mmCIF file of N, CA, C and O in Angstrom:
data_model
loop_
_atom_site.group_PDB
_atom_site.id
_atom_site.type_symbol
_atom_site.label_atom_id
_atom_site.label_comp_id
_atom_site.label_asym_id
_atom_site.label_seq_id
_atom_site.Cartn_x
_atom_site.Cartn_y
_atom_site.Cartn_z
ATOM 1 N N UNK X 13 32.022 51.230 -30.975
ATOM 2 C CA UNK X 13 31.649 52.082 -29.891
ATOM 3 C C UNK X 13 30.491 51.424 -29.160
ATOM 4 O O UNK X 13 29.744 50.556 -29.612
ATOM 5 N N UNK X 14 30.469 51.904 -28.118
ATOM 6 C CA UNK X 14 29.196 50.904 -27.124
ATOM 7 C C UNK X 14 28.838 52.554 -26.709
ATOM 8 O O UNK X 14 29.502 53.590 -26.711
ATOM 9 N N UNK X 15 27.476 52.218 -26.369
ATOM 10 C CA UNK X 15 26.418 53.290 -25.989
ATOM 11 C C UNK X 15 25.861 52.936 -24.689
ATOM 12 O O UNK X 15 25.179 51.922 -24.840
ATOM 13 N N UNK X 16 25.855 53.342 -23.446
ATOM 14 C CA UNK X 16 24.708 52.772 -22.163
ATOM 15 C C UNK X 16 23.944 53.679 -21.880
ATOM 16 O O UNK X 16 24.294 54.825 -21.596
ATOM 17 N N UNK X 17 22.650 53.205 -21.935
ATOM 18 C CA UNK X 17 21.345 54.387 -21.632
ATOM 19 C C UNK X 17 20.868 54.462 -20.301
ATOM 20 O O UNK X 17 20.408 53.421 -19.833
ATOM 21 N N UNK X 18 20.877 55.107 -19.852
ATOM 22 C CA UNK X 18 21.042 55.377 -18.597
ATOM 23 C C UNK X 18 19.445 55.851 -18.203
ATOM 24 O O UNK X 18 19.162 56.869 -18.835
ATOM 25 N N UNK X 19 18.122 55.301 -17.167
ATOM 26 C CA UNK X 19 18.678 54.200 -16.811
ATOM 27 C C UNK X 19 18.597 52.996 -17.024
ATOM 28 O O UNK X 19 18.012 52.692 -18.064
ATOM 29 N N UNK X 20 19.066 52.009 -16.262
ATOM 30 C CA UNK X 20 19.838 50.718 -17.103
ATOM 31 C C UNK X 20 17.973 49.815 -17.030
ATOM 32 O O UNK X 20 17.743 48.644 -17.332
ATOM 33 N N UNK X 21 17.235 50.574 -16.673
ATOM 34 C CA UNK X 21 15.904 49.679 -16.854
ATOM 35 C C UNK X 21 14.460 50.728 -17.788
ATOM 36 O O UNK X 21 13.230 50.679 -17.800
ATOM 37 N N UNK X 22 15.447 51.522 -18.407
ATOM 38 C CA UNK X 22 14.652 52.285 -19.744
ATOM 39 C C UNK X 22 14.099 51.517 -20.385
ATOM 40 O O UNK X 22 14.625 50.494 -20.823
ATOM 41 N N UNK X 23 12.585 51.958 -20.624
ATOM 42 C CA UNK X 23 11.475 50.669 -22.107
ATOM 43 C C UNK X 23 12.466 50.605 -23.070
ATOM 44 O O UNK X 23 12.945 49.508 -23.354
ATOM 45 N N UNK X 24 12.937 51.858 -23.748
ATOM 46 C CA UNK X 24 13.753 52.096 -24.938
ATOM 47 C C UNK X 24 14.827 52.451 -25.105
ATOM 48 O O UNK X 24 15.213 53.618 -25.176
ATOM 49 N N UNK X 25 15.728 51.047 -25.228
ATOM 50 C CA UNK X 25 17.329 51.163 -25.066
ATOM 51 C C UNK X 25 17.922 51.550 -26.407
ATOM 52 O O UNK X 25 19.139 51.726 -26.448
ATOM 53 N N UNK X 26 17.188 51.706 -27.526
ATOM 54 C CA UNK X 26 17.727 52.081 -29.385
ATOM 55 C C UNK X 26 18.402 53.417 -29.036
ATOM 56 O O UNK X 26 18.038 54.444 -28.462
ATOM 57 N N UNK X 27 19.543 52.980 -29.622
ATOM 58 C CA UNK X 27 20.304 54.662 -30.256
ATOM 59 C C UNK X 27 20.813 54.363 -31.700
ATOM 60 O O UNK X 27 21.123 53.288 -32.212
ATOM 61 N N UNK X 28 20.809 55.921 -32.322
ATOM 62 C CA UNK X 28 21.191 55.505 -33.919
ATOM 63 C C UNK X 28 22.632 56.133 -33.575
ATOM 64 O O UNK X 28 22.955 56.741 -32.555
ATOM 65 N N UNK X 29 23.431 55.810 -34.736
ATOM 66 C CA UNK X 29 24.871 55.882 -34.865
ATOM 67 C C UNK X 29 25.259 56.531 -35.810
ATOM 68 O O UNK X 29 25.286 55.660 -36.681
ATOM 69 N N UNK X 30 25.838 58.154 -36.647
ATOM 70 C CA UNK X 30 25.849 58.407 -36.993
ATOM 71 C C UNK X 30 27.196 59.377 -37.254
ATOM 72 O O UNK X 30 27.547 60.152 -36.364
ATOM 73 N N UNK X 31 27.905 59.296 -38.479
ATOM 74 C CA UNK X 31 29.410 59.670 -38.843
ATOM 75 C C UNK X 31 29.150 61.042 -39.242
ATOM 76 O O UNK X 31 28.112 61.077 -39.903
ATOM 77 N N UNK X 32 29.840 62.523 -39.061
ATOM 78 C CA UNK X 32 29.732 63.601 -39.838
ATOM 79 C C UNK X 32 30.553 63.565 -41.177
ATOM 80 O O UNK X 32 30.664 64.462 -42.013
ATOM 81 N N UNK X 33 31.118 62.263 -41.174
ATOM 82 C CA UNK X 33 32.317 62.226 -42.721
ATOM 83 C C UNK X 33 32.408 61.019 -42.707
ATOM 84 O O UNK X 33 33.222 60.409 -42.014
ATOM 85 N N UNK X 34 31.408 60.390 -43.636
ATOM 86 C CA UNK X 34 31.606 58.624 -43.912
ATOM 87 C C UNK X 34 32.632 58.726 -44.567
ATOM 88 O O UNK X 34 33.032 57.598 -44.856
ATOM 89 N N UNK X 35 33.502 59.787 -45.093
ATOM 90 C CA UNK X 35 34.561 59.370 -45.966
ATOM 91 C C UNK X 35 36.133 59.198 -45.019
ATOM 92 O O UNK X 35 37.275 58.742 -45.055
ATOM 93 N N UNK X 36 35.358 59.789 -44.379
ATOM 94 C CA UNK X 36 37.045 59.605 -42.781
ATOM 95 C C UNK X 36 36.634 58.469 -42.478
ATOM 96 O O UNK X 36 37.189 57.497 -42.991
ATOM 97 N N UNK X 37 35.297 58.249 -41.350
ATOM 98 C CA UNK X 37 34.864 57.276 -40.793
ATOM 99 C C UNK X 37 33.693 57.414 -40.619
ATOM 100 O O UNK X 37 32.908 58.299 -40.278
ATOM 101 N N UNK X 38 33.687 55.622 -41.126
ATOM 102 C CA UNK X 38 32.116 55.103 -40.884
ATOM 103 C C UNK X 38 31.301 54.468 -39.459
ATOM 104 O O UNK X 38 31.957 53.975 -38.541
ATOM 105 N N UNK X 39 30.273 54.528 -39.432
ATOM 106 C CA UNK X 39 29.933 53.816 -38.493
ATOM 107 C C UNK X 39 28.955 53.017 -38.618
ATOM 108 O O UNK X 39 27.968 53.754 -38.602
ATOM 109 N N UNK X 40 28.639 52.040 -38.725
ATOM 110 C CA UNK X 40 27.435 50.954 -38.524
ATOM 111 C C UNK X 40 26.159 51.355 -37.590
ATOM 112 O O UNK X 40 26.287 52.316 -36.832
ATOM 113 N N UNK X 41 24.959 50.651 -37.632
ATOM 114 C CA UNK X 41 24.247 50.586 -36.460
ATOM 115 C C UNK X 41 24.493 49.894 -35.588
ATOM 116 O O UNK X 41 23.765 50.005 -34.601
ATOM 117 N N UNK X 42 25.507 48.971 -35.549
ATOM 118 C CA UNK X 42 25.898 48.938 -34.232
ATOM 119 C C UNK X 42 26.748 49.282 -33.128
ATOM 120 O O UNK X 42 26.737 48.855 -31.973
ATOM 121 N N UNK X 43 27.796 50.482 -33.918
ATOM 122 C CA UNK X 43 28.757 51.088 -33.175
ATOM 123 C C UNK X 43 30.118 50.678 -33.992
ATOM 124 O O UNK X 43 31.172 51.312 -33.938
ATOM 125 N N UNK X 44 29.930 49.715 -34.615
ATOM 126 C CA UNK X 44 31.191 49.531 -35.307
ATOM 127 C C UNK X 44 31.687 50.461 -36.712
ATOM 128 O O UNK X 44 31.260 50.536 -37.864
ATOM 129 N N UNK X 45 32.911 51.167 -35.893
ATOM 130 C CA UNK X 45 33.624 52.486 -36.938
ATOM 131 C C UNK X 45 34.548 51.971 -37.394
ATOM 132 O O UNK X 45 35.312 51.217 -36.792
ATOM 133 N N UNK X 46 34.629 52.381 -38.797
ATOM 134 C CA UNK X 46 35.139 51.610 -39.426
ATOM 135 C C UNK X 46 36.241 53.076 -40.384
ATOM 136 O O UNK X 46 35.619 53.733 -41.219
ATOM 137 N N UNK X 47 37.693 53.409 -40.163
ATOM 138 C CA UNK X 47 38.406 53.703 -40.977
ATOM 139 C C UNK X 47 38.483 53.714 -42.794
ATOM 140 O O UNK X 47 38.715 52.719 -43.482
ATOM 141 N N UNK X 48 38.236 55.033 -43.278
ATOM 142 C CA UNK X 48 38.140 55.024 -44.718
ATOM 143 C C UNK X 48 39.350 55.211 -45.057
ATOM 144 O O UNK X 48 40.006 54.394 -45.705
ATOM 145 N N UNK X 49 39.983 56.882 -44.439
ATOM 146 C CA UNK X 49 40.647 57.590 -44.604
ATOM 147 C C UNK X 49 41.408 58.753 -43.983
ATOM 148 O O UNK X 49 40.740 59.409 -43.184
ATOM 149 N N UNK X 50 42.860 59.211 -44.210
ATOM 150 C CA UNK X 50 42.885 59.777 -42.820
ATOM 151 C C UNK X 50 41.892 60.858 -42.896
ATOM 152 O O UNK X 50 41.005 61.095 -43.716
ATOM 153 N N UNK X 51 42.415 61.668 -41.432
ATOM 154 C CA UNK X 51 41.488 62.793 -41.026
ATOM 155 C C UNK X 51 40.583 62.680 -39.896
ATOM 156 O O UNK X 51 40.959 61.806 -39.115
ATOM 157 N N UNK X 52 39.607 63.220 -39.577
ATOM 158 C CA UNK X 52 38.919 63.648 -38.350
ATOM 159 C C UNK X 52 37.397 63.154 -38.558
ATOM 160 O O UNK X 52 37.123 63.626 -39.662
ATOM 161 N N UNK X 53 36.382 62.536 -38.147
ATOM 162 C CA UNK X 53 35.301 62.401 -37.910
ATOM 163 C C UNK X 53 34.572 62.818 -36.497
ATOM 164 O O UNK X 53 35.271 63.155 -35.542
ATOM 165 N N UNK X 54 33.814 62.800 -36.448
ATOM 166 C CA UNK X 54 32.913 63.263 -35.114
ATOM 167 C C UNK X 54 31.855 61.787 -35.471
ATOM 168 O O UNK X 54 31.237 61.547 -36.508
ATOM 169 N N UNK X 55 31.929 61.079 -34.367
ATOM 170 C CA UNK X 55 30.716 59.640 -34.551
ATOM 171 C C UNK X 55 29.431 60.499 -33.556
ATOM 172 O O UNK X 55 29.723 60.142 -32.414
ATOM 173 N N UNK X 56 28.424 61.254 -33.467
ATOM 174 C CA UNK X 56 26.978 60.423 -32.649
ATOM 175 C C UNK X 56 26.266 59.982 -32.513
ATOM 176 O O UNK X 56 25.328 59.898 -33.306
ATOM 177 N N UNK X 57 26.354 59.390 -31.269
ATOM 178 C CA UNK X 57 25.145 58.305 -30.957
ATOM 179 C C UNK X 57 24.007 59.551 -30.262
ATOM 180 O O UNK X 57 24.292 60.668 -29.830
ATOM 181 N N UNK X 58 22.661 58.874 -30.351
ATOM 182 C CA UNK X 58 21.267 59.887 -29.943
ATOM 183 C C UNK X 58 20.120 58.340 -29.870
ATOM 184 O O UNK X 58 19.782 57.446 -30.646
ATOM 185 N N UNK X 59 19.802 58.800 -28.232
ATOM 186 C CA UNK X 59 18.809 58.208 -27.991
ATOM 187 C C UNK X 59 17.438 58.219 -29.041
ATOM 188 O O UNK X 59 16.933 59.145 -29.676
ATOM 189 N N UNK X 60 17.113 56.929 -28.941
ATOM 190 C CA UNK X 60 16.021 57.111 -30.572
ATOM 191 C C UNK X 60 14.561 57.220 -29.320
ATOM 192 O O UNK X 60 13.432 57.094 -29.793
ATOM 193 N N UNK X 61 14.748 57.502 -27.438
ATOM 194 C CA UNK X 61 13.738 57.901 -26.855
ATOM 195 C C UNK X 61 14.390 58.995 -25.914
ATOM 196 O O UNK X 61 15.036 58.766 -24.892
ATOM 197 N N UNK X 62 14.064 60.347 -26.517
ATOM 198 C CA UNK X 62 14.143 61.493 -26.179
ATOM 199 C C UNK X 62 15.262 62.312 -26.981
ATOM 200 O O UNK X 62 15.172 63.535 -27.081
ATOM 201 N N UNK X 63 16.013 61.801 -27.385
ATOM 202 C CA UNK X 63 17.027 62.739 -28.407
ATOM 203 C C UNK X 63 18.318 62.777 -27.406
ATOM 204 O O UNK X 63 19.037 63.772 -27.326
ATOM 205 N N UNK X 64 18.446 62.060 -26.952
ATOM 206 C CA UNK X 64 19.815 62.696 -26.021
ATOM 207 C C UNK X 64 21.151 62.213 -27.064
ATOM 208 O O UNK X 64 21.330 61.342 -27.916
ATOM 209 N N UNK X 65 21.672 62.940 -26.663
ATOM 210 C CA UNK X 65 23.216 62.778 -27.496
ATOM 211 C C UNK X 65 24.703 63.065 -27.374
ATOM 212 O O UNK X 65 25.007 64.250 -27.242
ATOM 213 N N UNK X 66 25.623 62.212 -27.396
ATOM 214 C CA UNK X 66 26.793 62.182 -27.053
ATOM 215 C C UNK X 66 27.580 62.153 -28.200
ATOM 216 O O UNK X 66 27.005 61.940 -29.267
ATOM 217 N N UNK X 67 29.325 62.404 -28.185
ATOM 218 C CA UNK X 67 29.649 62.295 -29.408
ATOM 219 C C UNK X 67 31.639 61.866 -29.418
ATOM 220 O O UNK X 67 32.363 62.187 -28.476
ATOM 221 N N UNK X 68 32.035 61.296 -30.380
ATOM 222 C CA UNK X 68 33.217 60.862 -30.353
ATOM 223 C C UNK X 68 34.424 61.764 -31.171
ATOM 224 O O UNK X 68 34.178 62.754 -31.860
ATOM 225 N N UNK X 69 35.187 61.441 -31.036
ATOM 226 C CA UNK X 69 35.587 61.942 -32.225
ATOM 227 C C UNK X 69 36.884 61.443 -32.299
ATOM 228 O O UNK X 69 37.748 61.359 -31.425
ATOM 229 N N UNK X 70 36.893 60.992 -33.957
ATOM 230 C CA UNK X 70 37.999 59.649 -34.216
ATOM 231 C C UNK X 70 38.878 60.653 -35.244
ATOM 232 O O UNK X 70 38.404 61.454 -36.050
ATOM 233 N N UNK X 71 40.100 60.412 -35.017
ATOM 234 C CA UNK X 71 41.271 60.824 -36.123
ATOM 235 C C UNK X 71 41.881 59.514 -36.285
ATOM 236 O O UNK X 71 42.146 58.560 -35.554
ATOM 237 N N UNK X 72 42.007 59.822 -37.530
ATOM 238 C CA UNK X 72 42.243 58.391 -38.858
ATOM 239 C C UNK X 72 43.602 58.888 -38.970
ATOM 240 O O UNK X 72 43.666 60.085 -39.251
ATOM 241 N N UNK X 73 44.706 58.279 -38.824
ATOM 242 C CA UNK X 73 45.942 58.157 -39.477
ATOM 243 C C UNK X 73 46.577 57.391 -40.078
ATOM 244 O O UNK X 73 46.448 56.230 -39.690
ATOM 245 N N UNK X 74 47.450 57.604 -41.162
ATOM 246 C CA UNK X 74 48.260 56.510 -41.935
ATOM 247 C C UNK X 74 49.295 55.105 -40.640
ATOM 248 O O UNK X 74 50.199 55.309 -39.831
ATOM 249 N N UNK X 75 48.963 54.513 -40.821
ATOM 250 C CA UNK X 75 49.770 53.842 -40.128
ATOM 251 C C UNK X 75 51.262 53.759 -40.164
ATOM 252 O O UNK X 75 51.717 53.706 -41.307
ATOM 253 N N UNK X 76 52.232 53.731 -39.084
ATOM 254 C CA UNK X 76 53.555 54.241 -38.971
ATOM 255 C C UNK X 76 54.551 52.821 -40.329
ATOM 256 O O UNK X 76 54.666 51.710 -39.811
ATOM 257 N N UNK X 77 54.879 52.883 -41.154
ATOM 258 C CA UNK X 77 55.257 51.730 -41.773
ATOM 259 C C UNK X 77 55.912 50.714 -40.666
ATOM 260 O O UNK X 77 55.525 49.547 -40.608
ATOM 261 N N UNK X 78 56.918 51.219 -39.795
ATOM 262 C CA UNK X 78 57.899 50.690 -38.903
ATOM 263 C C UNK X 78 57.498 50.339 -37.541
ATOM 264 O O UNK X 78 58.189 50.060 -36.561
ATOM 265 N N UNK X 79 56.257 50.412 -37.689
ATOM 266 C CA UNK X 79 55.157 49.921 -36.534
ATOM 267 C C UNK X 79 54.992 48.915 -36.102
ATOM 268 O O UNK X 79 54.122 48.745 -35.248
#
């Protein structure tokens, strides 16, 4: 996932990255989500200057065998 802080000449461009179910999906500090298991996660990212926050939300599925 990529994050842009808006605006694009903010002192403090840090956002943290954060999964509601590392066991569905993970996410790194750098945006990279990473598939555990199926099911539903919610990823947000939150400005680490002022709290602002946005949010994703990934469904994990088995992959089709015949895919």
């Amino acid at each position: 996932m990529t994050a842009t802080v808006e605006p694009s000449d903010a002192d403090n461009q840090s956002v943290t990255f954060v999964s509601d179910d590392d066991a569905v999906a993970s996410v790194d500090g750098t945006g990279l989500v990473t598939a555990n298991a199926e099911g539903t996660a919610t990823i947000t990212v939150t400005t680490d200057d002022g709290g602002h926050t946005d949010t994703a939300t990934i469904n994990v599925t088995e992959p089709d065998p015949e895919g």
